[in-house]
PDB file of C-alpha atoms in Angstrom:
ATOM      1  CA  UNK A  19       6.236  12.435 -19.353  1.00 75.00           C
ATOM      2  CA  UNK A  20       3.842   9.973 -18.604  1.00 86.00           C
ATOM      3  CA  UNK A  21       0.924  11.004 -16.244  1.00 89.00           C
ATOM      4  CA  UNK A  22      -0.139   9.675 -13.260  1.00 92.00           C
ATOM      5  CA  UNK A  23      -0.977   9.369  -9.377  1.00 94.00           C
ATOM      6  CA  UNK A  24       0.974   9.144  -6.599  1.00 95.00           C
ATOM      7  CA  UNK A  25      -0.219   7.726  -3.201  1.00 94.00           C
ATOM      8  CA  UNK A  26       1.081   7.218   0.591  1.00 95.00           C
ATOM      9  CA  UNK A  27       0.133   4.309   2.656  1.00 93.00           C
ATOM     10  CA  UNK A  28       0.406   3.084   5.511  1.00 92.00           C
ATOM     11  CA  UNK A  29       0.240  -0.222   7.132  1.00 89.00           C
ATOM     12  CA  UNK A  30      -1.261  -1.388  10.120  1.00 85.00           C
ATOM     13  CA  UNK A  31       1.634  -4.058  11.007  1.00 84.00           C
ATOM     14  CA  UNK A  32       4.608  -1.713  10.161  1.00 86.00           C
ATOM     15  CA  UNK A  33       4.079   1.362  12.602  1.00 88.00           C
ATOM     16  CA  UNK A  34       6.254   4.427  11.296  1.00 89.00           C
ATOM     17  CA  UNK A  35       6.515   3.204   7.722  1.00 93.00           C
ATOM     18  CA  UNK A  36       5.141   4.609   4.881  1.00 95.00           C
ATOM     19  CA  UNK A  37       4.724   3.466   1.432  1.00 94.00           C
ATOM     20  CA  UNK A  38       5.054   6.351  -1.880  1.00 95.00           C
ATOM     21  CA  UNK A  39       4.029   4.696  -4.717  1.00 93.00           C
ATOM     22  CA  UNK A  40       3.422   5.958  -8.271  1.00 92.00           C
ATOM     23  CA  UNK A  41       0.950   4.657 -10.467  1.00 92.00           C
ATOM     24  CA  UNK A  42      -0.774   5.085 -14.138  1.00 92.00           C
ATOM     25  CA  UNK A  43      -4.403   4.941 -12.154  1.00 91.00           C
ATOM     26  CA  UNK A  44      -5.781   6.643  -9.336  1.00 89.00           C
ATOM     27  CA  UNK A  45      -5.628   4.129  -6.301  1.00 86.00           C
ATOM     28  CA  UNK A  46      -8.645   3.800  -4.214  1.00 78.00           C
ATOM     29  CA  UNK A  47      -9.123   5.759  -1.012  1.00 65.00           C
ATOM     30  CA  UNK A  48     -11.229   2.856   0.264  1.00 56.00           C
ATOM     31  CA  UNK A  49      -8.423   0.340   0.209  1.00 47.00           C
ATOM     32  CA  UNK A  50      -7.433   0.388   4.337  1.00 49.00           C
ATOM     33  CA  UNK A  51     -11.057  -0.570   5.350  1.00 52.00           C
ATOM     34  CA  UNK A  52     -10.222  -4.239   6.468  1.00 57.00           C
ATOM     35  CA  UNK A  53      -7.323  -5.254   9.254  1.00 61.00           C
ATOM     36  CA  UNK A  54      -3.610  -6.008   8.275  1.00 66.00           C
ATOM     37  CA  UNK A  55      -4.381  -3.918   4.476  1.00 74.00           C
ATOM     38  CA  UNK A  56      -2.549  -0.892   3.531  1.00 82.00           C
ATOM     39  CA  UNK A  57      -4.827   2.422   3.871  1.00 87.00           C
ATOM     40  CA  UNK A  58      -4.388   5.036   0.933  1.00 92.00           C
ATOM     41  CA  UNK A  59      -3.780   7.979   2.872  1.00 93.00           C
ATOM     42  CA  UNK A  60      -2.989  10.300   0.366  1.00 94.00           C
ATOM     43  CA  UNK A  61      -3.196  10.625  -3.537  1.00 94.00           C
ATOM     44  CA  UNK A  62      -2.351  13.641  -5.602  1.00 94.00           C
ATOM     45  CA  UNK A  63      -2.130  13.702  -9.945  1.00 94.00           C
ATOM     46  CA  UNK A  64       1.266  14.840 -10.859  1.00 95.00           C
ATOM     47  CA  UNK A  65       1.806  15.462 -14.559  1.00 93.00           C
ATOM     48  CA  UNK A  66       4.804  13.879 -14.826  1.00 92.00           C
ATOM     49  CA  UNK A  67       4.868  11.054 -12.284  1.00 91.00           C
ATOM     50  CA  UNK A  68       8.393   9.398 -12.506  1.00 93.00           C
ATOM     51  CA  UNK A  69      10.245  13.735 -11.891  1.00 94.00           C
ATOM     52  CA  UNK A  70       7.474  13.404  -9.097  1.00 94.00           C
ATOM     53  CA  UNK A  71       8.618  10.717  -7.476  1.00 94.00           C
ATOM     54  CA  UNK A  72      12.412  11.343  -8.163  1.00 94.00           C
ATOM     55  CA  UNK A  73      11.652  14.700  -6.293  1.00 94.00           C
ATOM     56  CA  UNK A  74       9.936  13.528  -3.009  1.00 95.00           C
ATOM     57  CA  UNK A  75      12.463  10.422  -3.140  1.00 94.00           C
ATOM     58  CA  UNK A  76      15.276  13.591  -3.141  1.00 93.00           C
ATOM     59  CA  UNK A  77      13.370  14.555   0.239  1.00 94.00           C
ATOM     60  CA  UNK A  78      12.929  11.656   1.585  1.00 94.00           C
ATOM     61  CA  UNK A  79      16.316   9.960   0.704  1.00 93.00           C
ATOM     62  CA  UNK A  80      17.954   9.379   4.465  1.00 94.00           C
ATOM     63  CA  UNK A  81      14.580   8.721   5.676  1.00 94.00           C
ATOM     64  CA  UNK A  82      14.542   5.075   3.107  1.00 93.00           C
ATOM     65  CA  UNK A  83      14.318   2.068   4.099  1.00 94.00           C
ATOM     66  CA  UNK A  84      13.626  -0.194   1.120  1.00 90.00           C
ATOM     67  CA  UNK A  85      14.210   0.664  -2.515  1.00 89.00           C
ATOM     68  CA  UNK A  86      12.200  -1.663  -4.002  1.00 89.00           C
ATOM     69  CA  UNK A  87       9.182  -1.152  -2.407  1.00 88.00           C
ATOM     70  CA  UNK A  88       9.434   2.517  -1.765  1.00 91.00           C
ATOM     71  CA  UNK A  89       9.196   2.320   1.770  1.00 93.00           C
ATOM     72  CA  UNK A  90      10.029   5.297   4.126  1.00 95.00           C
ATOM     73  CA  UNK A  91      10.574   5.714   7.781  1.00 95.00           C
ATOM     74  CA  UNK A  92       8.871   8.743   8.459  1.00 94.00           C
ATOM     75  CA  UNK A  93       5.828  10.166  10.215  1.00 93.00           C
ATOM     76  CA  UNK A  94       2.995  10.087   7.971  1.00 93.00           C
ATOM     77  CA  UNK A  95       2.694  14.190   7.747  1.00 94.00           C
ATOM     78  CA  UNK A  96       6.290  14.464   6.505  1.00 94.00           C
ATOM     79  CA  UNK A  97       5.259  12.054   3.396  1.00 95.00           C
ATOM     80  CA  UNK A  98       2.399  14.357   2.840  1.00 95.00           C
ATOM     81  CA  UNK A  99       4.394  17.656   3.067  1.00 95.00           C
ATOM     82  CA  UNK A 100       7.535  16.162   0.851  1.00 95.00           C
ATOM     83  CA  UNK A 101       4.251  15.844  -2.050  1.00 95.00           C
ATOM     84  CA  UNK A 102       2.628  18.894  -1.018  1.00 94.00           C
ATOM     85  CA  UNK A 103       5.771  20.639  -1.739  1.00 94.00           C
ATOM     86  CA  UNK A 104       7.027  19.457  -4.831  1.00 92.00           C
ATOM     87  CA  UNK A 105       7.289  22.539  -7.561  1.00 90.00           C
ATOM     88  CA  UNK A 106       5.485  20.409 -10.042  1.00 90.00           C
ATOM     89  CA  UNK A 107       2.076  21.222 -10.952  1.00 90.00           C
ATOM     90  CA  UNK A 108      -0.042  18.463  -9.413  1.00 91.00           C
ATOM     91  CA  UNK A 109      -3.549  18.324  -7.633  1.00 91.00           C
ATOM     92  CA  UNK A 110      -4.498  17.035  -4.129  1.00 91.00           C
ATOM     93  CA  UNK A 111      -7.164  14.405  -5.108  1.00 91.00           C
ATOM     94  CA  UNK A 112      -7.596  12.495  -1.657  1.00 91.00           C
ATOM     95  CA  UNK A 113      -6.392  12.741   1.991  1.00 91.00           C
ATOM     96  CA  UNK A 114      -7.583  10.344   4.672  1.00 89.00           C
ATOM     97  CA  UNK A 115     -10.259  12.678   6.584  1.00 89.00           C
ATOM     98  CA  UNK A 116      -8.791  11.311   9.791  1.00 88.00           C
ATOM     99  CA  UNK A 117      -5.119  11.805   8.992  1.00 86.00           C
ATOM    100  CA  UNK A 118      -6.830  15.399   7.766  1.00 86.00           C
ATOM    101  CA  UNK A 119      -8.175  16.070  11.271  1.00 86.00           C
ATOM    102  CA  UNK A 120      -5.115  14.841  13.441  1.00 88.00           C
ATOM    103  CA  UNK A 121      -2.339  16.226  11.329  1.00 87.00           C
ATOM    104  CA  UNK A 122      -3.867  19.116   8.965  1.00 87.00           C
ATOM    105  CA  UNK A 123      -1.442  21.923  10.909  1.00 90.00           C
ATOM    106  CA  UNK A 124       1.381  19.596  10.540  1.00 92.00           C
ATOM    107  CA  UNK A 125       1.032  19.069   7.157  1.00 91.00           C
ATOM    108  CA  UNK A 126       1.479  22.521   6.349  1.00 92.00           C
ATOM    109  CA  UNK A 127       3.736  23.316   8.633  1.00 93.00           C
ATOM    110  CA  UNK A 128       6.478  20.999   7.415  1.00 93.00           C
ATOM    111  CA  UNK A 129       4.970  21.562   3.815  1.00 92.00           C
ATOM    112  CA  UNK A 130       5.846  25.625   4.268  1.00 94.00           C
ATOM    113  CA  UNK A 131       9.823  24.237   5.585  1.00 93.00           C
ATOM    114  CA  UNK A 132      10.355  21.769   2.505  1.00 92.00           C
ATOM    115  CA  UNK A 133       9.211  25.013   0.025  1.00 93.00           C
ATOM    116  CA  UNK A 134      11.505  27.532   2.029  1.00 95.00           C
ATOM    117  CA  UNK A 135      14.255  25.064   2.316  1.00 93.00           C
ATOM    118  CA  UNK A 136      13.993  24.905  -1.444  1.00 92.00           C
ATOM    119  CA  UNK A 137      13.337  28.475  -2.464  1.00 94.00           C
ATOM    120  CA  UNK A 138      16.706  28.803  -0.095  1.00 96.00           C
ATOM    121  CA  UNK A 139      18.717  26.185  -2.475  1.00 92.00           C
ATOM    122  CA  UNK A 140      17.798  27.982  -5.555  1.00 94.00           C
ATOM    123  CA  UNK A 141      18.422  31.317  -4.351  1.00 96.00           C
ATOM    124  CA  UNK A 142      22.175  29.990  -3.108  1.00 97.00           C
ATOM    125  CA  UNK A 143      22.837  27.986  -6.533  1.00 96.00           C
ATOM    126  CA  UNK A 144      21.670  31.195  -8.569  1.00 96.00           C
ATOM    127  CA  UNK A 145      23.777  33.463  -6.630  1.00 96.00           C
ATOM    128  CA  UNK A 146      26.243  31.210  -6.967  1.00 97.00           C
ATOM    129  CA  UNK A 147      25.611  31.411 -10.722  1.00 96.00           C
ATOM    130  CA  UNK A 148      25.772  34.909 -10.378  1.00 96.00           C
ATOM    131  CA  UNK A 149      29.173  35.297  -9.265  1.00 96.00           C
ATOM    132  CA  UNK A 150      30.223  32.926 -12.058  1.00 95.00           C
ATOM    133  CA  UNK A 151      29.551  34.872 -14.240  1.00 95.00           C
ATOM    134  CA  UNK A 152      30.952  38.043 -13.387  1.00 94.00           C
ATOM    135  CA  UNK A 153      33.546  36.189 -12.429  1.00 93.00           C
ATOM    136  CA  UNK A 154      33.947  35.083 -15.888  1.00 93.00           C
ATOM    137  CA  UNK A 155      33.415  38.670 -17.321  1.00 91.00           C
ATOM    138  CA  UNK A 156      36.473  39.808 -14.969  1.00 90.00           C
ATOM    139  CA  UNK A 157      38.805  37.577 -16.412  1.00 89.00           C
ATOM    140  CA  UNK A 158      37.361  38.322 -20.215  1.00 88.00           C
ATOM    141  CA  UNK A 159      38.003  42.291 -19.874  1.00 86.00           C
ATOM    142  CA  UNK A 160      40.617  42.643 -17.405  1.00 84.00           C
ATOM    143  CA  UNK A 161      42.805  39.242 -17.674  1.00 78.00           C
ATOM    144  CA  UNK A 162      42.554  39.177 -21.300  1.00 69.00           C
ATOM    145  CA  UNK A 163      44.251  42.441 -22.109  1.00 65.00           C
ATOM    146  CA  UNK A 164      47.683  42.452 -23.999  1.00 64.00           C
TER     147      UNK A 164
END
């Protein structure tokens, strides 16, 4: 379980891209000052990086575009919210005050529809669970009779 950061960029040159990365150190917030650099727009502290990133790569997964370099085609709010709603315990270190300003609402909007979209899933799969069970019990004191 090692600890650690993860981060969304984006790039000037590659409009509607977005870069998740996950990292033993906290990346700088400072890094998209100059032209053509990526800009850390986001970095939160996850516990557990790697089940971090496995979990927003799980959201994000028909939105990739290259493995290797963990690069998304997204809007930059989804990236966010797909973080922001990960049921890991994790801290919001840094957001981009300007990507704060113009897409705050967003944010949590779509943060709120990955959480309910996954409080949905686990309610199905425990139902499900549910009925396998009793299902189980059925056979075991009805079917089992001589």
């Amino acid at each position: 379980m090692p600890t650690g950061y993860l981060s969304v960029q984006t790039h000037p040159d590659h409009e509607g891209l977005v870069r998740i990365l996950a990292s033993r150190t906290r990346p700088s917030g400072e890094a998209g000052a100059a032209a053509h650099h990526p800009a850390v727009r986001y970095v939160a502290r996850f516990r557990d990086r790697d089940a971090a990133m496995m979990h927003v790569h799980e959201l994000l997964r028909h939105r990739l575009v290259d493995i290797d370099d963990r690069l998304y085609r997204t809007e930059l709010a989804t990236a966010i919210a797909a973080i922001e709603s990960i049921d890991l315990r994790h801290e919001r270190l840094y957001v981009d005050p300007e990507t704060l300003q113009r897409s705050g609402d967003e944010i949590r909007n779509r943060t709120d529809v990955f959480t309910r979209r996954r409080l949905w899933r686990d309610r199905m799969f425990r139902g499900m669970g549910f009925v396998g069970i009793a299902l189980l019990l059925f056979n075991l004191l009805f079917l089992s009779l001589p």
